[in-house]
XYZ file of C-alpha atoms in Angstrom:
692
model
C -0.092 20.997 3.699
C -3.054 22.518 1.874
C -3.268 22.462 -1.910
C -2.297 25.980 -3.131
C -4.663 27.631 -5.568
C -3.534 28.337 -9.121
C -2.957 32.061 -9.693
C -5.309 33.495 -12.345
C -4.291 36.970 -13.437
C -7.046 38.128 -15.796
C -10.296 37.241 -17.565
C -8.517 35.516 -20.451
C -6.599 33.289 -18.046
C -9.849 32.587 -16.186
C -11.613 31.541 -19.412
C -8.718 29.226 -20.302
C -8.711 27.761 -16.771
C -12.431 26.952 -16.982
C -11.902 25.277 -20.361
C -8.951 23.242 -19.046
C -10.890 22.184 -15.949
C -13.892 21.043 -18.005
C -11.703 18.999 -20.365
C -9.852 17.371 -17.465
C -13.073 16.657 -15.578
C -14.777 15.164 -18.626
C -11.823 12.835 -19.232
C -11.634 11.911 -15.539
C -15.303 11.021 -15.133
C -15.549 9.298 -18.494
C -12.537 7.014 -18.287
C -10.554 7.844 -15.164
C -7.685 9.457 -17.084
C -6.828 13.104 -17.523
C -4.034 15.409 -18.624
C -4.139 16.800 -15.060
C -3.444 14.728 -11.962
C -5.643 15.188 -8.876
C -3.347 17.723 -7.251
C -3.087 19.902 -10.362
C -6.859 19.750 -10.873
C -7.534 20.764 -7.250
C -5.185 23.738 -7.607
C -6.876 24.814 -10.820
C -10.420 24.654 -9.410
C -9.402 26.487 -6.237
C -7.852 29.186 -8.439
C -11.079 29.464 -10.465
C -13.110 29.776 -7.274
C -10.759 32.470 -5.909
C -10.985 34.500 -9.127
C -14.802 34.200 -9.166
C -14.998 35.388 -5.560
C -13.268 38.610 -6.606
C -15.185 38.954 -9.923
C -18.716 37.641 -9.238
C -20.135 39.519 -12.226
C -17.862 37.654 -14.693
C -18.564 34.043 -13.718
C -18.945 31.854 -16.797
C -22.003 29.564 -16.981
C -19.701 26.579 -17.705
C -17.617 27.166 -14.558
C -16.977 23.899 -12.642
C -17.545 25.525 -9.245
C -20.724 24.597 -7.418
C -21.540 21.677 -9.746
C -21.604 17.929 -9.310
C -18.763 16.312 -11.308
C -17.747 19.896 -12.174
C -20.635 19.970 -14.675
C -18.587 17.899 -17.133
C -20.867 14.865 -17.454
C -24.519 14.197 -18.108
C -26.798 11.213 -17.641
C -29.967 9.783 -19.111
C -31.395 7.902 -16.109
C -32.893 10.253 -13.472
C -31.827 9.711 -9.865
C -34.540 9.119 -7.280
C -32.741 11.575 -4.993
C -29.966 13.934 -6.135
C -26.596 12.174 -5.992
C -24.352 14.970 -4.774
C -20.589 15.474 -4.489
C -18.718 16.569 -1.341
C -17.026 19.810 -0.402
C -13.368 19.532 0.648
C -11.088 20.611 3.465
C -7.316 20.121 3.475
C -6.090 21.080 6.969
C -7.012 20.214 10.587
C -8.027 23.815 11.263
C -10.314 23.757 8.212
C -11.950 20.600 9.542
C -12.382 22.221 12.970
C -13.974 25.258 11.332
C -16.386 23.010 9.428
C -17.511 21.142 12.574
C -18.091 24.503 14.283
C -20.076 25.725 11.277
C -22.163 22.534 11.304
C -22.916 23.034 15.002
C -24.190 26.562 14.287
C -26.299 25.276 11.390
C -28.045 22.571 13.451
C -28.276 24.750 16.566
C -26.234 22.559 18.903
C -22.997 20.612 19.174
C -23.251 17.601 16.872
C -23.675 14.564 19.088
C -22.086 12.002 16.794
C -20.033 11.871 13.606
C -19.305 9.058 11.201
C -15.713 8.867 9.916
C -14.910 6.609 6.947
C -12.349 6.341 4.127
C -12.985 8.284 0.914
C -12.614 5.523 -1.623
C -10.993 6.360 -4.947
C -13.427 4.805 -7.391
C -16.606 5.540 -9.323
C -19.851 6.438 -7.506
C -22.891 4.337 -8.453
C -26.470 3.775 -7.332
C -27.540 0.115 -7.179
C -31.314 -0.319 -7.364
C -32.865 -3.458 -5.904
C -36.448 -4.512 -6.608
C -37.845 -7.093 -4.174
C -34.284 -8.030 -3.280
C -33.036 -8.451 -6.889
C -30.417 -6.113 -8.379
C -32.151 -4.550 -11.392
C -30.195 -1.438 -12.300
C -26.787 0.246 -11.862
C -26.549 4.009 -12.452
C -23.441 6.236 -12.339
C -23.488 9.598 -10.552
C -23.545 11.577 -13.806
C -24.383 15.216 -13.155
C -26.066 14.401 -9.856
C -29.614 14.528 -11.204
C -29.232 11.762 -13.801
C -26.590 9.155 -14.546
C -25.477 6.569 -17.073
C -27.036 3.110 -17.084
C -24.249 0.529 -16.535
C -26.502 -2.386 -15.606
C -24.564 -4.618 -18.010
C -21.909 -4.823 -15.248
C -24.290 -6.592 -12.847
C -22.718 -9.846 -11.706
C -19.114 -8.685 -12.167
C -18.731 -6.624 -8.984
C -17.663 -8.212 -5.705
C -19.589 -6.991 -2.654
C -22.683 -6.100 -4.675
C -24.837 -9.237 -4.615
C -27.361 -10.034 -7.331
C -29.844 -10.829 -4.575
C -30.168 -9.391 -1.066
C -30.698 -11.414 2.084
C -34.204 -9.903 2.315
C -36.720 -9.214 -0.518
C -36.686 -5.436 -0.035
C -36.886 -2.629 -2.588
C -33.988 -0.314 -1.792
C -31.209 1.698 -3.389
C -27.630 1.247 -2.212
C -25.130 3.955 -3.088
C -21.413 3.466 -2.971
C -18.122 3.252 -4.791
C -16.975 0.750 -7.416
C -13.198 0.397 -7.380
C -10.358 -1.960 -8.097
C -8.142 -3.156 -5.291
C -4.408 -3.181 -5.932
C -4.520 -6.924 -6.652
C -7.520 -6.540 -8.974
C -5.784 -3.704 -10.826
C -2.652 -5.786 -11.441
C -4.796 -8.686 -12.622
C -6.849 -6.396 -14.888
C -3.728 -5.088 -16.611
C -2.389 -8.604 -17.110
C -5.657 -9.694 -18.707
C -5.890 -6.505 -20.756
C -2.331 -6.888 -22.062
C -2.999 -10.548 -22.930
C -5.856 -9.340 -25.148
C -3.649 -6.729 -26.840
C -5.014 -3.766 -24.910
C -3.170 -0.765 -23.499
C -2.622 -1.059 -19.706
C -4.807 1.122 -17.505
C -3.009 4.136 -16.049
C -4.393 3.720 -12.514
C -6.977 1.696 -10.552
C -9.649 4.385 -10.794
C -9.326 4.554 -14.561
C -9.425 0.770 -14.705
C -12.658 0.682 -12.682
C -14.285 3.477 -14.706
C -13.352 1.941 -18.048
C -14.329 -1.578 -17.020
C -17.671 -0.509 -15.558
C -18.649 1.168 -18.848
C -17.286 -1.524 -21.211
C -20.101 -3.430 -22.931
C -18.537 -5.634 -25.582
C -15.181 -6.774 -24.223
C -13.982 -10.298 -24.854
C -13.015 -10.588 -21.211
C -14.166 -9.556 -17.748
C -12.112 -8.528 -14.725
C -13.298 -8.255 -11.112
C -14.126 -5.017 -9.310
C -15.229 -4.333 -5.740
C -18.113 -2.332 -4.284
C -18.302 -0.578 -0.904
C -21.604 1.048 0.033
C -21.853 4.395 1.832
C -25.579 5.134 1.546
C -28.969 3.405 1.736
C -32.326 4.877 0.766
C -35.831 3.873 -0.322
C -37.282 4.823 -3.718
C -40.824 4.635 -2.291
C -41.018 7.114 0.596
C -44.538 6.020 1.581
C -43.639 2.558 2.854
C -43.191 1.645 6.493
C -39.662 0.457 5.722
C -38.827 3.861 4.223
C -40.148 5.599 7.313
C -38.073 3.360 9.571
C -34.877 3.744 7.546
C -35.433 7.498 7.401
C -35.017 7.648 11.173
C -31.804 5.614 11.292
C -28.362 7.133 11.766
C -25.827 6.709 8.972
C -23.935 4.076 10.984
C -27.180 2.164 11.531
C -27.995 2.323 7.811
C -24.581 0.825 7.050
C -25.265 -1.980 9.504
C -28.601 -2.597 7.765
C -26.938 -2.665 4.330
C -24.384 -5.155 5.640
C -27.240 -7.305 6.985
C -28.681 -7.351 3.461
C -25.324 -8.776 2.291
C -23.749 -5.663 0.750
C -20.121 -4.586 1.288
C -19.982 -1.264 3.145
C -17.286 1.164 4.249
C -17.623 -0.459 7.694
C -16.026 -3.623 6.272
C -12.888 -2.045 4.777
C -9.373 -2.362 6.207
C -10.010 1.070 7.820
C -13.680 0.694 8.789
C -15.999 3.625 9.186
C -16.530 4.371 12.876
C -18.490 6.883 14.933
C -16.892 9.669 16.965
C -18.496 11.875 19.602
C -16.295 14.965 19.382
C -14.357 16.978 16.813
C -11.149 15.901 18.565
C -12.042 12.223 18.111
C -12.884 12.898 14.463
C -9.460 14.436 13.836
C -7.728 11.565 15.642
C -9.477 9.032 13.408
C -8.649 11.100 10.307
C -4.976 11.034 11.261
C -5.115 7.310 11.984
C -6.620 6.470 8.586
C -4.119 8.783 6.867
C -1.228 6.994 8.607
C -2.483 3.614 7.334
C -2.986 4.812 3.764
C 0.163 3.182 2.342
C -0.803 -0.222 3.770
C -4.328 -0.334 2.349
C -5.239 -2.836 -0.399
C -7.089 -0.100 -2.307
C -6.700 3.607 -3.028
C -8.168 6.402 -0.928
C -7.821 10.123 -1.528
C -9.243 11.344 1.755
C -11.557 10.713 4.679
C -15.301 11.453 4.728
C -16.829 12.958 7.864
C -20.619 12.960 8.247
C -23.107 14.012 10.886
C -24.238 10.520 11.875
C -27.735 11.233 13.206
C -30.599 11.566 10.727
C -32.022 14.577 12.578
C -28.747 16.505 12.264
C -28.548 15.695 8.543
C -32.100 16.852 7.924
C -31.573 20.106 9.820
C -28.284 20.884 8.058
C -29.758 20.211 4.613
C -27.935 20.286 1.271
C -26.803 22.764 -1.357
C -26.999 22.336 -5.112
C -23.674 20.508 -5.220
C -22.993 18.980 -1.815
C -24.681 18.120 1.487
C -23.938 20.539 4.317
C -23.747 17.691 6.849
C -20.735 15.954 5.240
C -17.221 16.960 4.220
C -14.207 15.287 2.597
C -10.839 15.762 4.292
C -8.542 15.492 1.267
C -5.120 13.883 1.677
C -2.006 14.952 -0.264
C -1.822 13.418 -3.714
C 0.155 10.176 -3.913
C -0.219 9.924 -7.669
C 0.973 12.400 -10.268
C 1.832 12.543 -13.939
C 5.389 13.136 -15.132
C 7.669 11.992 -17.971
C 9.859 8.902 -18.273
C 13.279 10.166 -19.355
C 15.506 7.105 -19.132
C 15.780 3.546 -17.800
C 18.809 2.460 -15.762
C 19.736 -1.209 -15.272
C 21.175 -1.975 -11.813
C 22.549 -5.262 -10.470
C 21.604 -6.242 -6.918
C 23.590 -8.261 -4.410
C 22.048 -11.565 -5.564
C 22.699 -10.821 -9.246
C 19.171 -9.617 -10.042
C 19.190 -7.090 -12.900
C 16.584 -4.492 -12.001
C 15.348 -1.659 -14.230
C 14.872 1.764 -12.638
C 12.950 4.639 -14.196
C 14.581 8.077 -14.355
C 11.792 10.661 -14.198
C 11.310 14.320 -14.808
C 11.303 15.438 -11.135
C 7.823 15.687 -9.607
C 6.724 16.435 -6.031
C 4.436 13.867 -4.415
C 3.313 14.089 -0.805
C 6.141 16.472 0.118
C 8.946 14.518 -1.572
C 10.641 15.187 -4.911
C 10.516 11.988 -6.952
C 13.233 11.407 -9.559
C 13.316 7.607 -9.711
C 10.698 4.857 -9.649
C 10.746 1.071 -9.728
C 9.936 -0.780 -12.938
C 9.934 -4.297 -11.426
C 11.262 -6.337 -14.394
C 11.565 -6.414 -18.213
C 8.316 -8.351 -18.604
C 6.534 -5.611 -16.672
C 7.929 -2.961 -19.034
C 6.733 -4.950 -22.033
C 3.310 -5.615 -20.544
C 2.765 -1.929 -19.781
C 4.111 -0.901 -23.214
C 6.315 1.774 -21.637
C 8.393 4.011 -23.889
C 11.029 6.659 -23.285
C 9.380 10.069 -23.349
C 6.017 8.707 -22.162
C 3.870 10.657 -19.748
C 3.469 8.196 -16.881
C 1.345 7.991 -13.768
C 3.662 7.702 -10.744
C 2.353 6.434 -7.399
C 3.894 6.931 -3.981
C 2.335 6.438 -0.535
C 4.137 6.884 2.775
C 7.572 5.271 2.697
C 6.684 2.999 -0.214
C 9.143 3.150 -3.128
C 7.567 5.138 -5.991
C 6.259 2.993 -8.825
C 5.021 3.634 -12.338
C 1.453 2.483 -12.833
C 1.244 2.824 -16.633
C 1.767 5.271 -19.493
C -0.887 7.900 -20.148
C -1.310 6.727 -23.717
C -3.627 9.504 -24.920
C -0.851 12.066 -24.292
C 1.578 10.395 -26.713
C 2.980 12.570 -29.493
C 4.670 9.918 -31.618
C 8.165 10.954 -30.523
C 8.364 8.305 -27.791
C 11.105 5.677 -28.185
C 11.207 1.968 -27.240
C 13.159 0.959 -24.139
C 16.292 -1.060 -24.951
C 16.897 -4.157 -22.820
C 20.501 -5.197 -21.970
C 21.988 -8.165 -23.821
C 24.747 -8.717 -21.238
C 25.072 -7.999 -17.531
C 25.547 -4.220 -17.215
C 27.937 -4.738 -14.295
C 30.309 -7.540 -15.299
C 29.452 -8.268 -18.944
C 28.473 -11.884 -18.307
C 25.427 -13.512 -19.869
C 21.909 -12.979 -18.525
C 19.570 -15.684 -17.297
C 16.168 -14.652 -18.729
C 14.304 -17.845 -17.787
C 12.311 -16.016 -15.082
C 10.532 -12.664 -15.070
C 13.318 -11.158 -12.949
C 16.489 -11.372 -15.045
C 19.712 -12.395 -13.326
C 23.405 -12.178 -14.123
C 24.857 -15.585 -14.976
C 27.486 -14.977 -12.267
C 24.761 -14.623 -9.634
C 26.030 -13.360 -6.283
C 29.610 -13.264 -7.495
C 28.708 -10.442 -9.868
C 28.127 -8.176 -6.912
C 30.173 -9.918 -4.245
C 30.935 -6.717 -2.302
C 27.247 -5.893 -1.898
C 26.404 -9.479 -0.920
C 29.158 -9.621 1.737
C 28.360 -6.150 3.097
C 24.730 -7.174 3.486
C 25.669 -10.460 5.196
C 27.887 -8.651 7.703
C 25.173 -6.124 8.562
C 23.726 -5.579 12.020
C 20.510 -7.493 11.352
C 22.311 -10.436 9.732
C 25.659 -11.699 11.132
C 26.447 -8.391 12.888
C 30.206 -8.418 12.210
C 31.423 -5.132 13.657
C 34.332 -3.603 11.744
C 33.426 -5.284 8.451
C 31.982 -2.328 6.581
C 31.825 -1.689 2.862
C 35.375 -0.308 2.601
C 36.899 -3.290 4.382
C 34.904 -5.730 2.236
C 36.224 -4.033 -0.903
C 39.773 -4.483 0.415
C 39.235 -8.177 1.071
C 37.701 -8.807 -2.355
C 40.296 -6.748 -4.248
C 43.100 -8.583 -2.421
C 41.622 -11.933 -3.473
C 41.213 -13.044 0.153
C 37.452 -13.596 -0.045
C 35.493 -15.172 -2.900
C 32.331 -16.021 -0.977
C 30.752 -15.635 2.449
C 32.411 -18.739 3.899
C 35.887 -17.361 3.168
C 35.341 -14.702 5.851
C 35.509 -17.409 8.504
C 38.870 -18.756 7.349
C 40.715 -15.430 7.321
C 43.992 -15.442 9.244
C 45.694 -12.760 11.279
C 48.543 -12.613 8.808
C 46.183 -12.066 5.858
C 44.380 -9.207 7.579
C 47.615 -7.580 8.794
C 48.788 -7.437 5.179
C 45.971 -5.050 4.278
C 46.414 -1.285 4.293
C 45.240 0.464 7.494
C 44.918 -2.832 9.373
C 46.923 -2.709 12.577
C 47.156 -5.312 15.310
C 44.238 -3.960 17.331
C 41.811 -3.586 14.429
C 42.826 -7.015 13.132
C 42.218 -8.730 16.475
C 38.896 -6.933 16.905
C 37.709 -8.004 13.458
C 38.778 -11.610 14.009
C 36.914 -11.623 17.336
C 33.781 -10.241 15.638
C 34.007 -12.905 12.904
C 34.439 -15.623 15.531
C 31.408 -14.290 17.378
C 29.339 -14.360 14.177
C 29.814 -18.125 14.023
C 27.440 -18.439 16.959
C 24.602 -16.394 15.484
C 21.248 -18.227 15.310
C 20.247 -20.023 12.139
C 17.708 -17.329 11.252
C 20.482 -14.737 10.932
C 22.706 -17.086 8.935
C 19.826 -17.766 6.571
C 19.122 -14.054 6.257
C 22.808 -13.415 5.520
C 22.615 -15.786 2.560
C 20.143 -13.383 0.951
C 17.788 -15.926 -0.560
C 15.399 -14.172 -2.925
C 11.899 -13.895 -1.499
C 13.118 -13.922 2.097
C 14.195 -11.235 4.523
C 14.625 -10.826 8.258
C 11.092 -11.814 9.284
C 10.756 -14.604 6.748
C 14.167 -16.023 7.673
C 13.055 -16.230 11.300
C 9.849 -18.024 10.302
C 11.717 -20.531 8.154
C 14.279 -21.172 10.909
C 11.540 -21.724 13.504
C 9.681 -24.017 11.113
C 12.601 -26.331 10.342
C 14.989 -25.748 13.286
C 18.143 -26.797 11.404
C 19.761 -25.875 8.108
C 19.761 -29.546 7.170
C 15.975 -29.636 7.449
C 15.645 -26.403 5.457
C 17.759 -27.704 2.585
C 15.853 -31.001 2.585
C 12.434 -29.299 2.405
C 10.429 -29.485 -0.802
C 8.073 -26.798 -2.110
C 5.065 -28.306 -0.356
C 6.854 -28.294 2.998
C 8.091 -24.739 2.425
C 4.517 -23.549 1.890
C 3.743 -24.448 5.491
C 5.759 -21.382 6.535
C 3.504 -18.396 7.083
C 3.762 -15.975 4.169
C 5.196 -18.438 1.644
C 2.701 -19.275 -1.064
C 2.520 -21.603 -4.008
C 4.509 -19.247 -6.267
C 7.307 -18.282 -3.870
C 8.024 -21.724 -2.394
C 9.586 -23.372 -5.499
C 11.976 -20.460 -6.103
C 13.148 -20.502 -2.469
C 13.717 -24.257 -2.596
C 15.576 -23.973 -5.906
C 17.856 -21.200 -4.670
C 18.644 -23.061 -1.460
C 19.678 -26.038 -3.599
C 22.111 -23.748 -5.458
C 23.519 -22.563 -2.133
C 24.238 -26.023 -0.694
C 27.984 -25.907 -1.532
C 28.304 -22.522 0.205
C 26.236 -23.730 3.167
C 28.500 -26.782 3.499
C 31.569 -24.498 3.504
C 30.001 -22.349 6.237
C 29.235 -25.405 8.362
C 32.779 -26.706 7.867
C 34.079 -23.329 9.064
C 32.145 -23.758 12.314
C 29.147 -21.503 11.606
C 26.064 -22.436 13.655
C 23.278 -24.128 11.682
C 20.529 -24.441 14.310
C 17.831 -22.143 15.688
C 17.829 -21.854 19.508
C 14.597 -23.099 21.066
C 13.097 -24.339 17.793
C 12.169 -27.975 17.302
C 10.850 -29.030 13.918
C 7.843 -31.265 14.669
C 7.531 -34.435 12.609
C 4.568 -36.584 11.717
C 4.587 -40.323 12.103
C 6.164 -40.790 8.678
C 8.922 -38.325 9.453
C 7.639 -35.462 7.331
C 7.803 -31.915 8.613
C 4.662 -31.076 10.548
C 2.696 -27.900 10.976
C 5.623 -25.738 11.979
C 4.444 -24.870 15.463
C 7.910 -24.219 16.849
C 7.020 -21.847 19.642
C 9.294 -22.464 22.565
C 7.482 -24.682 25.026
C 6.763 -22.896 28.280
C 8.022 -19.541 26.985
C 6.368 -16.504 28.594
C 5.008 -15.381 25.217
C 3.802 -18.795 24.013
C 0.751 -18.360 21.812
C 0.975 -14.554 21.865
C 1.191 -12.091 18.965
C 3.228 -9.056 20.013
C 3.570 -5.618 18.401
C 6.357 -3.189 19.369
C 5.845 0.544 18.863
C 7.579 3.714 20.027
C 11.051 4.150 21.524
C 12.279 1.453 23.882
C 13.978 2.277 27.187
C 15.758 0.536 30.047
C 17.121 -2.953 29.244
C 15.562 -2.735 25.759
C 16.974 0.677 24.838
C 19.845 -0.570 22.654
C 17.880 -3.277 20.837
C 17.005 -2.673 17.189
C 13.488 -3.475 16.054
C 14.806 -6.649 14.456
C 16.436 -7.682 17.740
C 13.150 -7.002 19.538
C 11.368 -9.292 17.084
C 13.974 -11.998 17.662
C 13.512 -11.641 21.417
C 9.756 -12.051 21.069
C 10.120 -15.196 19.018
C 12.798 -16.705 21.264
C 10.358 -16.270 24.169
C 7.733 -18.267 22.286
C 5.720 -15.447 20.706
C 5.059 -14.166 17.213
C 6.135 -10.666 16.228
C 3.909 -8.473 14.091
C 4.164 -4.952 12.689
C 0.459 -4.082 12.798
C -2.228 -4.095 15.479
C -5.343 -6.181 14.826
C -7.894 -8.231 16.729
C -5.360 -11.082 16.657
C -2.788 -9.018 18.580
C -2.264 -10.180 22.169
C 0.169 -7.592 23.523
C 1.450 -4.177 22.457
C 4.771 -2.976 23.889
C 4.357 0.813 23.818
C 7.381 3.047 24.337
C 7.752 6.816 24.167
C 6.138 8.320 21.092
C 3.780 5.403 20.498
C 0.952 6.859 18.422
C -1.746 5.263 16.284
C -0.799 1.676 17.189
C -1.228 2.404 20.902
C -4.527 4.163 20.223
C -5.796 1.235 18.171
C -4.761 -1.217 20.899
C -6.713 0.816 23.443
C -9.768 0.867 21.169
C -9.607 -2.919 20.748
C -8.954 -3.547 24.445
C -5.567 -5.152 23.779
C -3.127 -5.490 26.674
C -0.427 -2.788 26.808
C 3.009 -3.064 28.414
C 5.759 -0.521 29.010
C 9.304 -1.418 27.903
C 10.270 -2.106 31.532
C 7.259 -4.376 32.072
C 8.044 -6.298 28.903
C 11.732 -6.607 29.848
C 10.712 -8.162 33.155
C 8.395 -10.568 31.338
C 11.187 -11.860 29.048
C 14.094 -11.372 31.460
C 15.305 -14.964 31.019
C 15.803 -14.338 27.294
C 17.705 -11.061 27.512
C 21.477 -11.368 27.055
């Protein structure tokens, strides 16, 4: 929904609003931090604009409306061409109105638009002289900016030397990816510094820092290319190129552009196509490796841009479609310590409720005690909270400049908060000394779940009964339960007892991947368990694998492999008990290849001759027909049993997309990439031999 404007009642409130907006803007553009989050700032400025529209004779000269960077910053290096901001729209109908207005301004329907992500970083102009990067200038007030040339050589995607010896200026955004931001805070904390509140603040502060004892990487994505000397033949040629062609030229010079992001800038011929791409980028926002706060739409052709012209603040041929804020400031009230099913002791932040992207956020993840220490979090802190899509809200860092001195240190537990046992603090994620037995009910309930062993009738309440009665002390004990033991429990009659025993007996035949998933090894889940099972084929091979062999499984890196191997070693006694109880320990259709010396090979365990051999398959939408009752996890298992590889996202590597009712952006992307589509019925026929 659109950002509502702040209500300004009188001239005094208007004067205060202008002052607040200027302070917030100055802090934002100087260091990326502010007492107001993006959503609150947008509401305030829209309120100022609404009040000024009704009282045009009382507009203050310092008002942020109609000014680049809200008039809060200045620069000392003049820009060759004004470096303007963008006007905003917030709703599809506002975007439609803008495209109609642009058509009237240029005198015809715009033939082509460029649609690209609005990157959440710091705008800069990079000046190249004969192919060498000589100067970096911030946007400043649009007419002049700050010289940050000391940062040359520290920004990925902005080469010191171009592929051609041309004199050009590349404009774009300097930002930190999520990975770069985490790394920057680790380095900053190691040098005794306060963690950055968010990636934009980290990029802004790092770009301006001149005398730090350390450097951290940043990334550049270009969105503009121009010539300082307008009399050259090259300038004349570039002046005729469309925006999309300019981006291709910049890329040819060796510069990162918005066309090379995870959601590349594309061209669209109609307003309907523009809106479809806007919605597609918005839907992918949570998956991106960097922050965006909107989508930029531009008239692509140079002639349309020239005809539309520019105002004092923004070009009339471009607009920013702003997305709902995913980051807001609130207060950290308390920290709870919860114990998970594997014994992990996880801190959870209790927040002063705040609305982000339509949801009221009261809790956020804090990862682990080391993370709390590194970020120097304190009770009572104002904190920046991030949430995107269905991602669990997380605290980025405290907003240190808002501290009052009343904040209190966070107390770490000295014993397990659930059972009182000791705590293993040898790793970053603390764990109860009793491990899984600390939270046996949760561990067994998870193991019996639909996507693990699928034991119908063994819900949470029944598990509690079994544990309280002393009948079950670990997962293997489920498979040795007798009829007499179950009949002794309250509300267990003959029929329910026989049904549960039949379900437990059936679980013995589940494939290895489900058994492995039921064990709940840290760092694995449903998909990873399937990959490990396909790689090694038997539980014996899995338990015998070392860290190097484990790294051959897709998605397991050098850090995760040793912990998986170590935990599997701890589980060997339980695994032996499960095998002795008759639980299956092999993966159907998987054969672990071996080299000549007997070592595990490359893990290519696709079922020979399977109809999906060598294919990467994505499932989207609602399934029907023979597939109607299959969960998404069961669909993924089916794909892999038929020799394929399941994936959750569509890319150029995707071979087939199974599109059911309601398939949206994934189907559209498959069509754009020319990827084969299949209906649920067509796919069911293709894998008929593998359907139960």
